[in-house]
Coordinates of C-alpha atoms and ligand atoms in Angstrom, one line a residue:
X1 CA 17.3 -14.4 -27.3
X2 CA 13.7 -14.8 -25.5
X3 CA 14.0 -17.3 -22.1
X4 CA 12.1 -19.9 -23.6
X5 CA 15.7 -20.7 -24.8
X6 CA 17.2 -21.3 -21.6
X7 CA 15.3 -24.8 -20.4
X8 CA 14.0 -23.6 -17.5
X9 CA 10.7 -24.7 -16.7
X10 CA 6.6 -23.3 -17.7
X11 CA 5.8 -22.3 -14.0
X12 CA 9.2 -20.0 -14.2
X13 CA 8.6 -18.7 -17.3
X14 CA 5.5 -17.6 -16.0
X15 CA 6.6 -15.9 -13.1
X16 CA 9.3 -13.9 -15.5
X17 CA 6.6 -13.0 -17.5
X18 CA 4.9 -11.6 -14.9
X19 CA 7.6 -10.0 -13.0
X20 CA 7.9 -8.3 -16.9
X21 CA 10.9 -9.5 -18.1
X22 CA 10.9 -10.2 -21.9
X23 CA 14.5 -10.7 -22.7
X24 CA 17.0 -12.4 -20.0
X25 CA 20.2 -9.7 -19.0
X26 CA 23.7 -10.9 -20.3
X27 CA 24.3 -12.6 -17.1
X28 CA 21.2 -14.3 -17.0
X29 CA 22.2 -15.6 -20.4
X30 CA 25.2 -17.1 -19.3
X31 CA 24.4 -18.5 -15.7
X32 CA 21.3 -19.7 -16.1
X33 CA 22.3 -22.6 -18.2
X34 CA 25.2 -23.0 -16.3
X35 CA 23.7 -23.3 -13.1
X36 CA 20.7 -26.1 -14.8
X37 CA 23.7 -27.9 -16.3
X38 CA 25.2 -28.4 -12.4
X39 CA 27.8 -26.9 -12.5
X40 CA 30.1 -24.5 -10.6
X41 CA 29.8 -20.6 -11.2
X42 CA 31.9 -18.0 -11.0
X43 CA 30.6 -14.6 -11.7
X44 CA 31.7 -11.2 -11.4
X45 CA 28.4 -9.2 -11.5
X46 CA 27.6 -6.4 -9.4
X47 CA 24.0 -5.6 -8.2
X48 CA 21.5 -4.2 -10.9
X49 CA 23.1 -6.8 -13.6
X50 CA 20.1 -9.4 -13.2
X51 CA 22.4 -11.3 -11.2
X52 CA 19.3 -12.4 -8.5
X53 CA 16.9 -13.9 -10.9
X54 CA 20.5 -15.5 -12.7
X55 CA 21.4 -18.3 -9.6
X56 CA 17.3 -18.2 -8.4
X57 CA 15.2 -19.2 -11.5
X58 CA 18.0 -22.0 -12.0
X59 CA 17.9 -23.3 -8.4
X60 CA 13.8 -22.9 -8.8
X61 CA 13.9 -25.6 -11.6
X62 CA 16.3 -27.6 -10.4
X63 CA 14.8 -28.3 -7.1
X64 CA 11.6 -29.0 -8.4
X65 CA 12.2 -31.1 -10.2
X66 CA 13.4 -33.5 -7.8
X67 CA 11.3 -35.4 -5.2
X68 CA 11.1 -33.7 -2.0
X69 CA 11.9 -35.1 1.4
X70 CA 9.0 -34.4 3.6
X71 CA 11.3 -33.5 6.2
X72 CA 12.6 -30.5 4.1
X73 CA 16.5 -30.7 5.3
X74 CA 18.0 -27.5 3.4
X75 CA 19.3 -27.9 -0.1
X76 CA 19.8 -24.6 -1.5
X77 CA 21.9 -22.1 0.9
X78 CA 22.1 -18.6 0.3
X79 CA 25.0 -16.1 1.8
X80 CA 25.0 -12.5 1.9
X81 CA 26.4 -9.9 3.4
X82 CA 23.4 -7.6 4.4
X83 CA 19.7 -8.1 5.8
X84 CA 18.1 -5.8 3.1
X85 CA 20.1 -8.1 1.0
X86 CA 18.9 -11.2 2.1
X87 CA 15.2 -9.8 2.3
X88 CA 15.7 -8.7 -1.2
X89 CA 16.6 -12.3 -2.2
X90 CA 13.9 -13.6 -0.2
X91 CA 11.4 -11.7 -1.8
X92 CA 12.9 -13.1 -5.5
X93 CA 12.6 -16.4 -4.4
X94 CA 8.9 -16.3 -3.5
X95 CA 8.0 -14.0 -6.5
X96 CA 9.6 -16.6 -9.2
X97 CA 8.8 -19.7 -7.2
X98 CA 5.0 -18.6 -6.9
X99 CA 3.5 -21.0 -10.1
X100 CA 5.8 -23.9 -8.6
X101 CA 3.5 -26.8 -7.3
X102 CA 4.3 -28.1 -4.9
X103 CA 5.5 -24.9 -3.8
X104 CA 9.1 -24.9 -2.4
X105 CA 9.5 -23.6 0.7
X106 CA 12.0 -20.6 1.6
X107 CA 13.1 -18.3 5.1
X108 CA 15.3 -15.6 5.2
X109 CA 17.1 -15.2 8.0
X110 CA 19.8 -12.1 9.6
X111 CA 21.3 -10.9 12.5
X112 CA 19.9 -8.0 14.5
X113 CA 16.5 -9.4 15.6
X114 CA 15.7 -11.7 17.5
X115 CA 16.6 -14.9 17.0
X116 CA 13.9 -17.2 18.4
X117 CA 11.1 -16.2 15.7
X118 CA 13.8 -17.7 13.0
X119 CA 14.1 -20.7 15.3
X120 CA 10.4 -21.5 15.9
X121 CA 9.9 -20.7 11.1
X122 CA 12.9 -22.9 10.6
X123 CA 11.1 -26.1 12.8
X124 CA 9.1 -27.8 9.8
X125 CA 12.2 -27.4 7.6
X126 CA 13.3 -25.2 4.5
X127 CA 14.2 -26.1 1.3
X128 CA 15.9 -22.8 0.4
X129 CA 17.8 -20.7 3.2
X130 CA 19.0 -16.9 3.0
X131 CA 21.2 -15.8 5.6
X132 CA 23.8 -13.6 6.5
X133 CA 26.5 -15.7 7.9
X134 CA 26.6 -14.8 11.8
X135 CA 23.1 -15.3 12.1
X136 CA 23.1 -18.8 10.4
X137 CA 26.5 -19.8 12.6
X138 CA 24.1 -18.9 15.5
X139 CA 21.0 -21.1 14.5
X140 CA 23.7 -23.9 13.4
X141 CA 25.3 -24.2 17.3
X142 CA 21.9 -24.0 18.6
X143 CA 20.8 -26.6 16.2
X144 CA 18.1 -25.2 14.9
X145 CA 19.4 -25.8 11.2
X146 CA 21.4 -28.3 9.5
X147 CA 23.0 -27.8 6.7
X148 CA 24.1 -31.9 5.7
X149 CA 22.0 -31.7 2.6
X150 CA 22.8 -28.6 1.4
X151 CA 23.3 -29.2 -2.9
X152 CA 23.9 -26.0 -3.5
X153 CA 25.6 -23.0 -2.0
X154 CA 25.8 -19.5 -3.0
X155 CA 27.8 -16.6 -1.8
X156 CA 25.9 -13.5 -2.9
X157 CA 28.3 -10.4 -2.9
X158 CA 31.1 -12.3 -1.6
X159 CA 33.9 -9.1 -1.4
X160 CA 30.9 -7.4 0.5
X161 CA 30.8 -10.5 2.8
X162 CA 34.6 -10.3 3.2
X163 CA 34.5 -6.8 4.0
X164 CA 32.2 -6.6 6.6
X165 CA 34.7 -9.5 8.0
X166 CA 32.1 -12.8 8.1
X167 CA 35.6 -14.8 6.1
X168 CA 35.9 -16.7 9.0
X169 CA 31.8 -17.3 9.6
X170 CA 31.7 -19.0 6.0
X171 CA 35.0 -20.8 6.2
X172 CA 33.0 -22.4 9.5
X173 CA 29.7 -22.9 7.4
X174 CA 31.9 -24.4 4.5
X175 CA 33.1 -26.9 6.7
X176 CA 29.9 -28.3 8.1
X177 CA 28.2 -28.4 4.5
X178 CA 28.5 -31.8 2.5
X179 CA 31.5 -32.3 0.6
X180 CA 29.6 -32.5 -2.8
X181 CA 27.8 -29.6 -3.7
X182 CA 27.5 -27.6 -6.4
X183 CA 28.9 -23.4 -5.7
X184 CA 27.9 -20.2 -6.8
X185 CA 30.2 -17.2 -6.3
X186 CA 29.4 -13.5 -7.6
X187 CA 31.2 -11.1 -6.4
X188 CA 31.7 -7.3 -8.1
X189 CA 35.3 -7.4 -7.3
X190 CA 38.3 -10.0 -7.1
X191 CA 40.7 -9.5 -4.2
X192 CA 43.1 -11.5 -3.7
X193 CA 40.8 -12.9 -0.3
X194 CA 38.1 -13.7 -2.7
X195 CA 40.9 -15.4 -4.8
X196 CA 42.0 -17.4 -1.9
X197 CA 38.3 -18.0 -1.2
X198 CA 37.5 -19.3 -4.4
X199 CA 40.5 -22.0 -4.7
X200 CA 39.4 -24.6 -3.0
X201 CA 35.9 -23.8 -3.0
X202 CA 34.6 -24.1 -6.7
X203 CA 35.5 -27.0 -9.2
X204 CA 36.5 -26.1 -12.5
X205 CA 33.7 -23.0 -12.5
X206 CA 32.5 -21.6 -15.3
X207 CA 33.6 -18.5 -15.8
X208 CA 31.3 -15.1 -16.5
X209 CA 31.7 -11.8 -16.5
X210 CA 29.4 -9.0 -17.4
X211 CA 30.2 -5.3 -17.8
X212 CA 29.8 -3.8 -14.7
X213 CA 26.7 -1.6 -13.6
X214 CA 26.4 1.2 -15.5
X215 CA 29.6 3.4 -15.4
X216 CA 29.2 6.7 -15.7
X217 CA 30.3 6.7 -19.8
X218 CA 27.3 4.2 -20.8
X219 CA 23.6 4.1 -19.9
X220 CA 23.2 7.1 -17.6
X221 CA 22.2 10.4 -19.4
X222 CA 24.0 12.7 -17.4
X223 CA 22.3 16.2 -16.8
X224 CA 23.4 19.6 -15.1
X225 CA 20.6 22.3 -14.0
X226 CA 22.6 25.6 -13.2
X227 CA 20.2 27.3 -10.8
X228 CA 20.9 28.8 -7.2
X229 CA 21.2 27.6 -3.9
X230 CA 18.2 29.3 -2.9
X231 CA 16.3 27.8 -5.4
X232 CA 17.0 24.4 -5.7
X233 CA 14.0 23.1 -3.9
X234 CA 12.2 24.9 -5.9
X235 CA 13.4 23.4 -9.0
X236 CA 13.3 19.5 -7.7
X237 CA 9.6 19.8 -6.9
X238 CA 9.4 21.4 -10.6
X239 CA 10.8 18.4 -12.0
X240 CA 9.2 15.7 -9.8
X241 CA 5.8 17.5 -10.4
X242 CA 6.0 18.1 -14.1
X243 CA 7.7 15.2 -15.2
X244 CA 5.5 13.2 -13.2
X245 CA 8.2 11.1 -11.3
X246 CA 7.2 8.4 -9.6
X247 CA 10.3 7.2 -7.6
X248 CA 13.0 9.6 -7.3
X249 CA 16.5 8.9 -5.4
X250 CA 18.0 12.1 -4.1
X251 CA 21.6 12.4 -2.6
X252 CA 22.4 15.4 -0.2
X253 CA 25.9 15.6 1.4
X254 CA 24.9 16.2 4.9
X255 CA 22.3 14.0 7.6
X256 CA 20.5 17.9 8.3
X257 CA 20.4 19.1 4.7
X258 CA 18.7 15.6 4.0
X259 CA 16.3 16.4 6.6
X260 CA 15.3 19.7 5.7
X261 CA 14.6 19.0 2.0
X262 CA 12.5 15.6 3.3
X263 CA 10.2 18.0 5.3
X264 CA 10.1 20.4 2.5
X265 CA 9.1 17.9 0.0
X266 CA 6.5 16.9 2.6
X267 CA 5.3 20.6 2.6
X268 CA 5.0 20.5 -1.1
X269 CA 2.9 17.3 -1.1
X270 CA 5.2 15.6 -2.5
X271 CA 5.6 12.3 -0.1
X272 CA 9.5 12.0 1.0
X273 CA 11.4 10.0 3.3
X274 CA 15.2 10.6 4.5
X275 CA 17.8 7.4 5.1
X276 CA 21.0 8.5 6.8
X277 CA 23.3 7.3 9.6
X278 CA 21.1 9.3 12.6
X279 CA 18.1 6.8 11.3
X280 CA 17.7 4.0 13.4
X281 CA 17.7 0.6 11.2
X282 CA 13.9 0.3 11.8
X283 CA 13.4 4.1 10.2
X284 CA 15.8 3.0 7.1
X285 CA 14.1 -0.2 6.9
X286 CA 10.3 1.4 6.6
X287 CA 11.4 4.5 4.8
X288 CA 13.1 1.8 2.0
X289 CA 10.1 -0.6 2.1
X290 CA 8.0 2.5 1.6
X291 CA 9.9 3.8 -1.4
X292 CA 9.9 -0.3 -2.7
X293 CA 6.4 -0.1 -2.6
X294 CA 5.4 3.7 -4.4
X295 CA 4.0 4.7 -1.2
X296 CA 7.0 7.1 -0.6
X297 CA 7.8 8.9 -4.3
X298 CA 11.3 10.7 -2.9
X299 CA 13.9 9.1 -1.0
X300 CA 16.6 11.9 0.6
X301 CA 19.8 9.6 1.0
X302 CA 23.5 10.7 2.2
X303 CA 26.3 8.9 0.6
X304 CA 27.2 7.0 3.2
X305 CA 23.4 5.3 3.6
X306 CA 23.3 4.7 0.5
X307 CA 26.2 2.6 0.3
X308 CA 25.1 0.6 3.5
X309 CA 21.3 -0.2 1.6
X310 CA 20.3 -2.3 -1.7
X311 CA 18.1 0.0 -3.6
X312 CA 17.1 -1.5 -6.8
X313 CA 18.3 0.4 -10.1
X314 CA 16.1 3.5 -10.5
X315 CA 15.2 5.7 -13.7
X316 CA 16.2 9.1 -11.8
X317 CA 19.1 9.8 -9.3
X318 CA 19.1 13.4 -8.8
X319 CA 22.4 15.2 -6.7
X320 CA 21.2 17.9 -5.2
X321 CA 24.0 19.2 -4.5
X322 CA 27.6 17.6 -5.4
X323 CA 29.3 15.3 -3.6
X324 CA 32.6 16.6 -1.8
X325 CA 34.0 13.4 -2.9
X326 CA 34.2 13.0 -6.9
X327 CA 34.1 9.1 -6.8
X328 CA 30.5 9.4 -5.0
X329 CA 29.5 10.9 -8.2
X330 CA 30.0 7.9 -9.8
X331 CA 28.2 5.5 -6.8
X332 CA 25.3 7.9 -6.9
X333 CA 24.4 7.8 -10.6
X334 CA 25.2 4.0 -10.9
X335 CA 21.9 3.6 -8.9
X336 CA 20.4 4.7 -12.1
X337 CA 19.4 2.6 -14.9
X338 CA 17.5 -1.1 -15.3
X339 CA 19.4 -4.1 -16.4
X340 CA 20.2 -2.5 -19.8
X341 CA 18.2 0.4 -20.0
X342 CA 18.7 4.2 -19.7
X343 CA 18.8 6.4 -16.4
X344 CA 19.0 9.6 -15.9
X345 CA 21.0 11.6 -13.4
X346 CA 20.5 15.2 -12.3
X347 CA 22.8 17.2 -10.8
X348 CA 21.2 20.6 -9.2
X349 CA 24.4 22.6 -9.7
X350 CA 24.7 26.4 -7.7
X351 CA 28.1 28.9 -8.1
X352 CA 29.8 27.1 -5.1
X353 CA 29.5 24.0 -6.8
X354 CA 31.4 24.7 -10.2
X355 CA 35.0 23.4 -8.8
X356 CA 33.4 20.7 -7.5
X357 CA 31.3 19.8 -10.7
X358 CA 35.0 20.7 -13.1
X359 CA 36.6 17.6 -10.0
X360 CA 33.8 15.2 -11.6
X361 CA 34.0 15.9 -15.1
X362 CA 37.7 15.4 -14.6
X363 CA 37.2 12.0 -13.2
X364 CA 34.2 10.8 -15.7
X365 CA 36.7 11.9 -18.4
X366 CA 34.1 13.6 -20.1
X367 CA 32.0 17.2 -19.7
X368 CA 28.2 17.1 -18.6
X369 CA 26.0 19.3 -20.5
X370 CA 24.3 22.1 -18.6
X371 CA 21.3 23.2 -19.0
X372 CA 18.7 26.0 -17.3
X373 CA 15.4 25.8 -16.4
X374 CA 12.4 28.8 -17.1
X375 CA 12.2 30.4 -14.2
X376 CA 14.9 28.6 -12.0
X377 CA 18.1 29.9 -14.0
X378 CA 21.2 30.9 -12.2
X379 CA 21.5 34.8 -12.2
X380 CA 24.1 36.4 -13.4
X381 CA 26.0 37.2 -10.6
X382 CA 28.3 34.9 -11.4
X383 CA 29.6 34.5 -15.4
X384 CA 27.3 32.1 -17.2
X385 CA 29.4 28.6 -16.8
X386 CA 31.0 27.4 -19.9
X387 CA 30.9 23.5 -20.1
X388 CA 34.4 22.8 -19.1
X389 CA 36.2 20.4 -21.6
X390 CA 37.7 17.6 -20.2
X391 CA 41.5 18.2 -19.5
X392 CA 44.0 15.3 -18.6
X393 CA 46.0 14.5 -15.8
X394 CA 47.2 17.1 -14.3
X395 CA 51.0 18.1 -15.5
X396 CA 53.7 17.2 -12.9
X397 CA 54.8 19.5 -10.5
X398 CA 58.6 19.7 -11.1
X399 CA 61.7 21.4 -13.2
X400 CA 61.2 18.8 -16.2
X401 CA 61.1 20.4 -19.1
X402 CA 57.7 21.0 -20.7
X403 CA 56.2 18.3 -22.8
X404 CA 54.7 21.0 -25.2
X405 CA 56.1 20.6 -29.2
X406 CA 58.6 22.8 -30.2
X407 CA 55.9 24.9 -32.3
X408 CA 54.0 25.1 -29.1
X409 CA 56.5 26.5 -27.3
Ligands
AMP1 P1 19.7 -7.6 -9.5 O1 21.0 -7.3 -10.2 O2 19.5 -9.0 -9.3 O3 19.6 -6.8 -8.2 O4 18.5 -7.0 -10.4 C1 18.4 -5.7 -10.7 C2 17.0 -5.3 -11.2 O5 16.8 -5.8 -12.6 C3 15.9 -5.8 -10.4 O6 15.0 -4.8 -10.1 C4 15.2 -6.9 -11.3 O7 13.8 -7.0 -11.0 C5 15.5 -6.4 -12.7 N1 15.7 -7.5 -13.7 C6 16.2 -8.7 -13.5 N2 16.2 -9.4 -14.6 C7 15.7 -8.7 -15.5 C8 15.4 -8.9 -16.9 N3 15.7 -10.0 -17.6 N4 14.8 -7.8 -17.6 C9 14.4 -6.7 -17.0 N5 14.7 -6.4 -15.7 C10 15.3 -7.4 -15.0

C-alpha cells in the first residue's frame, strides 16, 4: 500500500518522499488514518516501528488545514520521557512539516538546561510543543505556556514516562488541558499504571498493535566470529574497513573496555566515539549527534547507556564481547534493523565467552551460527566450538522421577 492512500496531504507526501520512505510501516498504516479521522489512539509500538512519523504526518495535516490564530496558543502537545527523545521528535516535526505553507511552528522543550532560553522561543507562541513533563509543569507555573487550546495530546513512550516517575507531572498537565481533545497513547508495554492511565484519558480509542521491534527470532541475522581476546580489535576494524561500514553500534560490558577500544579505533583511523555513565550528558549528547550525523562511523556503548539514549534502528550492532546479562543480548541486537528491514548482529566471541554465548542461545531458543575469519580464527588451544543446540528448560532439581520414556530409560 503506497501513502498516497492514506489522505494526507501533497506537501507531506513530499516530505516522505524525501525523507525516502516508499511504503508506510504497519503502524503507520493503521494510525495515520486514525489520527486524520479524529479520533483517539491507542498503540502499543515500541521505538524503531515508524511510530514518530505515525501521530506526526497526521497532526501535520490536520493542523494545517485549519486557520491559524496569529497568536499561536498550542494545539498539538507532545510528552515524552527523555530529551534525546523529545529532540528526536522535534527534529521529525520540522523535517515532514518543511513543504507546509504557511509553515507551522514547533519548540521542543526539556529539563536540564536552562530554562529562560525556552521561555524567551516560547513568547511569539507555538503551534506544536515537545516536552518532557517537569520541564513543561515548570514553564506552565511561570506562565510562559498555556496549554487551554491544546486539540491534541500525545504521550510518547508513556511506561518510559511512568517509569522515570513524571505520573503525577502528567496527571497535573491533564488537568489544565481542555476537556475536549483528541489523545494519543503509545506505549511498548501495558502496566497496570498505564492501564489506570489510560481509563479515563482516551474515548473509545482505536486500538493497534504492531509486532514489537525486532525480537531476536525475526529480522536480525544473527552472527558469531570465534576469534581471541587478543585479537578482537583486530577483527572489528577488519570488518568495519572491508565491509565498508558506515555507522556501526558496538556494545562493550565495561565504561574502561569501552574507552580503550574508542581510542584504538581512533588509532586505526577509524573515527569512534564512547557513551557510558562516566560521560557527562554534554559528551553523550555530541558523541550521539556526531554518530546521527556520519561524522562519527563507531559508537562504543555500555548497556546501561544504551538503554538511557534513542538511537535510531541501525544495520550493524556488533557485541564485542557478551553481555554478562543474557536479556542485554536481546536489547543490543534489537537496535538493529529499519522498520521492516534486516540487521545484522555480530557477536566477537573469545574461549571465556562460550558459557556465556550457550546462556544466550538458551534464551533466544535458538543456536547462532559461528563462523571464523582468515587470519583472525580462534587457535586451537581450546576444542573448535560446536554450535550448541538449543536445549529446554533446565530439568528440576528434585527426587521426581525422570520424565524420560520407558525406552529411554
Ligand atoms: P521511530 O519508530 O519513529 O523511531 O522510527 C524508526 C526509524 O524508521 C526512523 O529512523 C525513521 O526515519 C524510519 N522510518 C519511519 N517510517 C518509515 C517508513 N515508512 N519507511 C522506512 N523507514 C521509516
Amino acid at each position: 500500500m503506497p501513502f498516497t492512500t492514506l489522505g494526507l496531504s501533497d506537501p507531506l507526501l513530499r516530505a516522505i518522499a524525501d525523507a525516502g520512505y516508499t511504503t508506510p510501516s504497519p503502524i503507520q498504516a493503521q494510525a495515520i488514518p486514525a489520527v486524520l479521522n479524529g479520533h483517539d489512539v491507542l498503540a502499543a509500538a515500541q521505538t524503531g516501528t515508524g511510530k514518530t512519523a505515525g501521530f506526526t504526518l497526521p497532526i501535520l495535516h490536520r493542523l494545517s488545514q485549519k486557520s491559524y490564530d496569529k497568536n499561536r496558543p498550542v494545539r498539538v502537545l507532545i510528552l515524552t520521557p527523555t530529551r534525546e527523545l523529545a529532540a528526536q521528535i522535534g527534529e521529525s516535526v520540522s523535517k515532514y512539516g518543511a513543504h507546509l505553507h504557511p509553515r507551522l511552528k514547533s519548540e521542543v522543550v526539556f529539563g536540564g538546561v536552562k530554562i529562560n532560553p525556552q521561555m524567551m522561543r516560547l513568547r511569539g507562541g507555538v503551534d506544536i510543543l515537545v516536552a518532557t513533563p517537569g520541564r513543561l509543569l515548570d514553564l506552565v507555573s511561570q506562565n510562559a505556556v498555556k496549554l487551554d487550546q491544546v486539540e491534541t495530546l500525545i504521550l510518547d513512550e508513556a511506561d518510559r514516562m511512568l517509569d522515570m516517575g513524571f505520573i503525577r507531572d502528567i496527571r497535573k498537565i491533564i488537568a489544565v488541558l481542555p476537556k475536549k481533545r483528541q489523545n494519543l497513547l503509545f506505549s511498548a508495554t501495558f502496566s497496570e499504571d498505564i492501564r489506570k492511565l489510560t481509563t479515563g484519558l482516551l474515548v473509545n480509542p482505536i486500538k493497534i498493535e504492531v509486532a514489537p521491534r525486532n525480537t531476536a527470532a525475526e529480522l536480525v541475522e544473527q552472527l558469531v566470529y570465534l576469534t581471541n581476546k587478543t585479537d578482537k580489535t583486530a577483527l572489528l576494524c577488519h570488518l568495519i574497513k572491508t565491509n565498508d561500514w558506515q555507522q556501526v553500534l558496538v556494545f562493550t560490558t565495561t565504561k574502561h573496555g569501552a574507552n580503550r577500544l574508542t581510542e584504538k579505533l581512533n588509532t586505526a583511523n577509524i573515527k569512534a566515539a564512547a557513551i557510558h555513565g562516566n560521560k557527562s550528558q554534554g559528551a553523550r549528547t555530541s558523541a550521539l549527534a556526531g554518530f546521527k550525523a556520519g561524522e562519527i562511523r563507531v559508537l562504543v556503548a555500555t548497556d546501561v547507556a544504551a538503554r538511557g539514549i534513542d538511537i535510531a534502528l541501525l544495520p550493524h550492532v556488533i557485541n564485542f564481547e557478551l553481555p554478562k546479562v543474557s536479556e542485554d543480548y536481546v536489547h543490543r541486537i534489537g537496535r538493529t534493523g529499519r522498520a521492516g528491514e534486516e540487521g545484522q548482529a555480530i557477536s566477537l566471541v573469545s574461549h571465556d565467552e562460550v558459557n556465556a554465548l550457550r546462556q544466550v542461545e538458551k534464551l533466544i531458543g535458538k543456536s547462532i551460527p559461528r563462523e571464523q575469519i582468515a587470519g583472525f580464527e580462534a587457535s586451537a588451544i581450546a576444542p573448535p566450538m560446536p554450535p550448541e543446540p538449543p536445549r529446554g528448560p533446565r530439568p528440576q532439581r528434585n527426587n521426581q522421577p525422570s520424565r524420560r520414556s520407558p525406552q529411554q530409560r
